[in-house]
XYZ file of C-alpha atoms in Angstrom:
333
model
C 18.550 9.129 1.228
C 17.435 6.779 -1.529
C 20.259 4.255 -1.556
C 22.667 2.738 0.877
C 25.848 4.832 0.843
C 28.728 2.984 -0.756
C 31.250 4.828 -2.988
C 32.633 1.655 -4.528
C 29.975 0.710 -7.113
C 32.109 -2.076 -8.502
C 31.878 -3.974 -5.296
C 28.069 -4.101 -5.676
C 28.154 -5.785 -9.087
C 28.259 -9.337 -7.741
C 25.239 -8.808 -5.552
C 23.365 -7.157 -8.394
C 24.240 -10.071 -10.744
C 23.287 -12.688 -8.127
C 19.901 -11.106 -7.246
C 18.740 -10.505 -10.874
C 19.971 -13.861 -12.030
C 17.847 -15.335 -9.224
C 14.797 -13.305 -10.264
C 15.359 -14.225 -13.887
C 15.104 -17.898 -12.940
C 12.119 -17.698 -10.499
C 10.063 -14.686 -11.760
C 6.957 -16.395 -13.104
C 3.598 -14.616 -13.506
C 4.201 -11.671 -15.830
C 5.319 -8.023 -15.236
C 3.057 -7.344 -12.170
C 4.466 -10.374 -10.386
C 8.082 -9.562 -11.409
C 7.754 -6.008 -10.063
C 6.253 -7.337 -6.815
C 9.173 -9.756 -6.410
C 11.664 -6.934 -7.012
C 9.954 -4.771 -4.532
C 10.134 -7.611 -1.898
C 13.789 -8.288 -2.504
C 15.073 -4.657 -2.990
C 12.858 -2.494 -0.820
C 11.829 -4.780 2.019
C 14.781 -7.180 2.397
C 17.861 -5.326 1.105
C 16.653 -1.706 1.510
C 18.537 -0.546 -1.617
C 15.825 2.069 -2.268
C 12.751 3.416 -0.472
C 9.183 2.654 -1.491
C 8.835 6.196 -2.886
C 11.961 5.820 -5.036
C 10.797 2.407 -6.182
C 7.439 3.893 -7.202
C 9.116 6.729 -9.042
C 11.168 4.276 -11.039
C 8.070 2.230 -11.778
C 6.304 5.427 -12.970
C 9.264 6.241 -15.205
C 9.189 2.812 -16.816
C 5.532 3.363 -17.689
C 6.401 6.575 -19.496
C 8.861 4.882 -21.962
C 8.346 2.078 -24.429
C 9.533 -1.419 -23.630
C 9.075 -4.288 -21.214
C 8.245 -2.751 -17.781
C 9.726 -5.401 -15.474
C 13.005 -5.591 -17.471
C 13.219 -1.781 -17.403
C 12.747 -1.913 -13.620
C 15.628 -4.352 -13.315
C 17.828 -2.081 -15.460
C 16.816 1.004 -13.417
C 17.465 -0.699 -10.111
C 20.829 -2.104 -11.344
C 21.832 1.431 -12.324
C 20.773 2.875 -8.992
C 22.785 0.281 -7.071
C 25.972 -0.084 -9.189
C 26.055 2.601 -11.880
C 26.427 1.932 -15.630
C 27.922 -1.488 -15.158
C 25.038 -2.330 -12.853
C 22.583 -1.279 -15.550
C 24.040 -3.704 -18.053
C 24.519 -6.547 -15.532
C 21.111 -6.387 -13.982
C 19.323 -6.300 -17.346
C 21.403 -9.103 -18.791
C 21.091 -11.286 -15.685
C 17.317 -10.869 -15.739
C 16.929 -11.680 -19.489
C 19.490 -14.433 -20.144
C 17.903 -17.218 -18.107
C 14.563 -16.857 -19.864
C 16.240 -16.501 -23.196
C 18.118 -19.809 -22.724
C 14.977 -21.579 -21.552
C 12.907 -20.290 -24.470
C 15.667 -21.273 -26.881
C 15.473 -24.796 -25.514
C 11.716 -24.894 -26.058
C 12.207 -23.511 -29.540
C 14.747 -26.236 -30.381
C 12.184 -28.899 -29.315
C 9.421 -27.139 -31.224
C 11.427 -27.034 -34.473
C 12.597 -30.611 -34.002
C 9.298 -32.226 -32.998
C 6.756 -29.752 -34.403
C 4.756 -29.119 -31.184
C 4.980 -27.817 -27.704
C 5.421 -30.114 -24.681
C 2.513 -30.302 -22.274
C 3.703 -27.968 -19.496
C 0.630 -26.161 -18.225
C 0.347 -28.337 -15.108
C 3.590 -26.787 -13.789
C 1.858 -23.488 -13.336
C -0.709 -24.791 -10.872
C 1.593 -24.534 -7.909
C 3.284 -21.353 -9.033
C 0.239 -19.060 -9.536
C -1.124 -18.961 -5.960
C 2.303 -18.042 -4.551
C 2.815 -15.322 -7.169
C -0.605 -13.809 -6.480
C 0.192 -13.565 -2.788
C 3.406 -11.610 -3.505
C 1.557 -9.241 -5.906
C -1.252 -8.515 -3.525
C 1.243 -7.778 -0.714
C 3.148 -5.392 -2.976
C 0.006 -3.691 -4.142
C -1.029 -3.022 -0.519
C 2.360 -1.615 0.543
C 3.023 0.469 -2.532
C -0.545 1.681 -2.571
C -0.080 3.214 0.898
C 2.900 5.197 -0.498
C 1.354 6.141 -3.870
C -2.032 7.199 -2.559
C -1.396 10.621 -1.154
C -4.970 11.774 -0.612
C -8.493 11.576 -2.077
C -7.316 12.869 -5.450
C -4.749 10.138 -6.094
C -7.086 7.496 -4.569
C -9.801 8.557 -7.002
C -7.463 8.517 -9.984
C -6.094 5.074 -9.089
C -9.716 3.754 -8.922
C -10.497 5.454 -12.191
C -7.461 3.861 -13.839
C -8.656 0.430 -12.613
C -12.138 1.111 -14.031
C -10.875 2.397 -17.360
C -8.656 -0.708 -17.778
C -11.762 -2.954 -17.355
C -13.632 -0.778 -19.910
C -10.864 -1.544 -22.479
C -9.188 1.848 -22.582
C -5.528 1.754 -23.775
C -3.078 1.531 -20.921
C -0.930 4.449 -22.116
C -4.021 6.641 -22.477
C -4.893 5.758 -18.864
C -1.473 6.722 -17.670
C -1.447 10.026 -19.650
C -4.921 10.952 -18.380
C -3.947 10.208 -14.811
C -0.728 12.261 -15.023
C -2.523 15.235 -16.545
C -5.413 15.039 -14.076
C -3.115 15.267 -11.007
C -1.082 18.077 -12.625
C -4.122 20.099 -13.616
C -5.904 19.745 -10.238
C -2.836 20.599 -8.217
C -1.416 23.398 -10.400
C -4.479 24.890 -12.167
C -7.633 23.738 -10.409
C -10.409 21.270 -10.841
C -12.441 23.356 -13.285
C -9.577 23.204 -15.782
C -10.036 19.399 -16.111
C -12.916 20.169 -18.464
C -10.447 21.660 -20.995
C -7.980 18.751 -21.007
C -7.856 17.012 -24.415
C -5.557 14.393 -25.803
C -4.436 13.717 -29.302
C -4.582 10.131 -30.608
C -1.549 8.119 -29.636
C 0.009 6.958 -32.914
C 2.929 4.530 -33.042
C 5.308 4.873 -35.907
C 5.434 2.055 -38.402
C 7.867 1.007 -41.039
C 6.677 -0.155 -44.468
C 7.751 -3.696 -45.188
C 7.490 -5.916 -48.237
C 7.092 -9.643 -47.854
C 10.262 -11.507 -48.657
C 12.704 -14.170 -47.435
C 13.892 -14.113 -43.852
C 17.224 -12.352 -43.387
C 19.058 -11.694 -40.137
C 19.235 -7.955 -40.778
C 15.486 -7.559 -41.467
C 14.689 -9.807 -38.484
C 16.865 -7.631 -36.190
C 15.351 -4.438 -37.493
C 11.750 -5.645 -36.976
C 12.334 -6.460 -33.373
C 14.385 -3.288 -32.770
C 11.382 -1.313 -34.083
C 8.968 -3.245 -31.887
C 11.112 -2.705 -28.790
C 11.346 0.992 -29.588
C 7.614 1.712 -29.828
C 5.750 -0.961 -27.911
C 3.748 0.091 -24.843
C 1.465 -2.172 -22.882
C 1.076 -5.886 -22.076
C 2.004 -9.067 -23.802
C -1.307 -8.942 -25.651
C -0.140 -5.698 -27.224
C 3.056 -7.470 -28.207
C 0.969 -10.123 -29.881
C -0.682 -7.470 -32.033
C 2.578 -5.929 -33.090
C 4.160 -9.292 -33.923
C 1.125 -10.472 -35.894
C 1.075 -7.245 -37.965
C 4.735 -7.490 -38.865
C 5.494 -11.254 -38.994
C 2.212 -12.794 -40.032
C 0.310 -10.217 -42.077
C 3.092 -8.032 -43.539
C 6.063 -10.367 -43.934
C 4.289 -13.763 -44.115
C 7.092 -15.419 -42.092
C 4.893 -17.020 -39.483
C 1.472 -18.660 -39.295
C -1.003 -17.582 -36.681
C -0.557 -20.853 -34.868
C 3.227 -20.450 -34.686
C 2.776 -16.922 -33.306
C 0.332 -18.111 -30.607
C 2.748 -20.921 -29.652
C 5.587 -18.372 -29.322
C 3.462 -16.172 -27.061
C 2.452 -19.151 -24.930
C 6.100 -20.094 -24.344
C 7.005 -16.453 -23.560
C 4.259 -16.403 -20.926
C 4.947 -19.811 -19.477
C 8.678 -19.375 -18.863
C 10.008 -17.095 -16.025
C 11.475 -13.714 -16.778
C 10.262 -11.178 -19.383
C 7.433 -12.145 -21.758
C 9.432 -10.316 -24.507
C 11.593 -13.450 -24.749
C 8.801 -14.517 -27.171
C 11.210 -12.823 -29.610
C 13.895 -15.478 -28.836
C 11.400 -18.263 -29.762
C 10.419 -16.593 -33.033
C 14.028 -15.771 -33.967
C 15.023 -19.453 -33.449
C 12.086 -20.774 -35.471
C 12.923 -18.413 -38.360
C 16.702 -18.433 -38.379
C 18.141 -20.777 -35.735
C 20.525 -19.656 -32.937
C 21.733 -16.467 -34.789
C 18.088 -15.426 -35.384
C 17.214 -16.113 -31.700
C 20.113 -13.950 -30.448
C 19.505 -11.070 -32.859
C 15.789 -10.950 -32.243
C 16.360 -10.940 -28.419
C 19.040 -8.215 -28.679
C 16.798 -6.204 -31.011
C 13.686 -6.161 -28.802
C 15.585 -5.488 -25.496
C 18.238 -3.056 -26.700
C 15.947 0.023 -26.683
C 15.041 -0.622 -23.039
C 18.728 -0.265 -21.992
C 19.030 2.998 -24.006
C 15.763 4.496 -22.665
C 16.616 3.640 -19.055
C 20.168 5.068 -19.444
C 18.734 8.290 -20.777
C 15.846 8.697 -18.345
C 17.228 7.456 -14.998
C 19.386 10.534 -14.110
C 16.299 12.803 -14.636
C 14.046 10.950 -12.181
C 15.157 12.822 -9.032
C 14.738 16.159 -10.878
C 11.286 15.014 -12.048
C 10.280 14.259 -8.385
C 11.533 17.708 -7.194
C 9.819 19.667 -9.983
C 6.530 21.388 -8.991
C 5.192 20.547 -12.463
C 6.607 17.177 -13.235
C 6.196 15.764 -9.690
C 2.379 15.693 -9.946
C 2.680 14.018 -13.358
C 4.742 11.302 -11.774
C 2.342 10.917 -8.902
C -0.564 10.466 -11.398
C 1.416 7.818 -13.336
C 2.375 6.035 -10.098
C -1.136 5.647 -8.809
C -2.549 4.754 -12.285
C 0.237 2.111 -12.666
C -0.956 0.511 -9.414
C -4.511 0.614 -10.717
C -3.438 -1.209 -13.869
C -1.375 -3.644 -11.796
C -4.448 -4.370 -9.642
C -6.568 -4.918 -12.750
C -4.044 -7.398 -14.231
C -3.892 -9.232 -10.832
C -7.684 -9.546 -10.836
């Protein structure tokens, strides 16, 4: 049994809203720390799901584009309280960071620089690291199901440090577990991958409009895999190089605020939207970059139990799970 039995999902909405609002306010440290905090609250304290179910949800978030920790919040809200829980959990996790970032953006536009806030992180980082390490240890004992998955997790960690793309690491891990379990180790020699190409939309430099701003962030939210550094590359290509709406310094300032504030790093979009088009721009940019995550989770969540039960898809998910933990360990280091 994966969740606590309760037929009345509407009665769970207040607890879902309260928990994810709290996490949206205190979740410093990036996606790895956010996921560790969610695991501590939802698996260990509240027992809404088991460690295995939590890992399966984590693996599923790594298979779809978008911000991983936000998608985990949306998944967990859906599991606990259905469709309304999906919306409430995601919104509660995003909105606190959005409002904080909008406040920083207002000060940035008004005064032309960022306040000196780095010292605030000195006390936060050690506590966050402790939570992440604890989560890695506990989830690792569930995800590592033998020498094969242990070796693949270690390989994922090594490949990350060698600079291999995160998505490529996840795909290789999933295929390796599948091939070894279903076909045999010798068949690993024949596994080949096509280059992973993200779709792009041709843009022409021009004035900032709310419609084009929304579409750019909708596109990024629909195709972006990986960390905040990958987000930086996408934003620079569209907003600095292609459209000419931002300078490199403005973009770096936006990324810094997205990483400094609690909640999802993708609220960098809020900052950029405000700088370019005020409050309407901030709201539309935020909605654009996060909307695909809600859609992808709504479409994928009902299939996760079937994926786990499938003799073919289950090994794929095991490979993604253990590689995800390897990547999480690398980011922690």
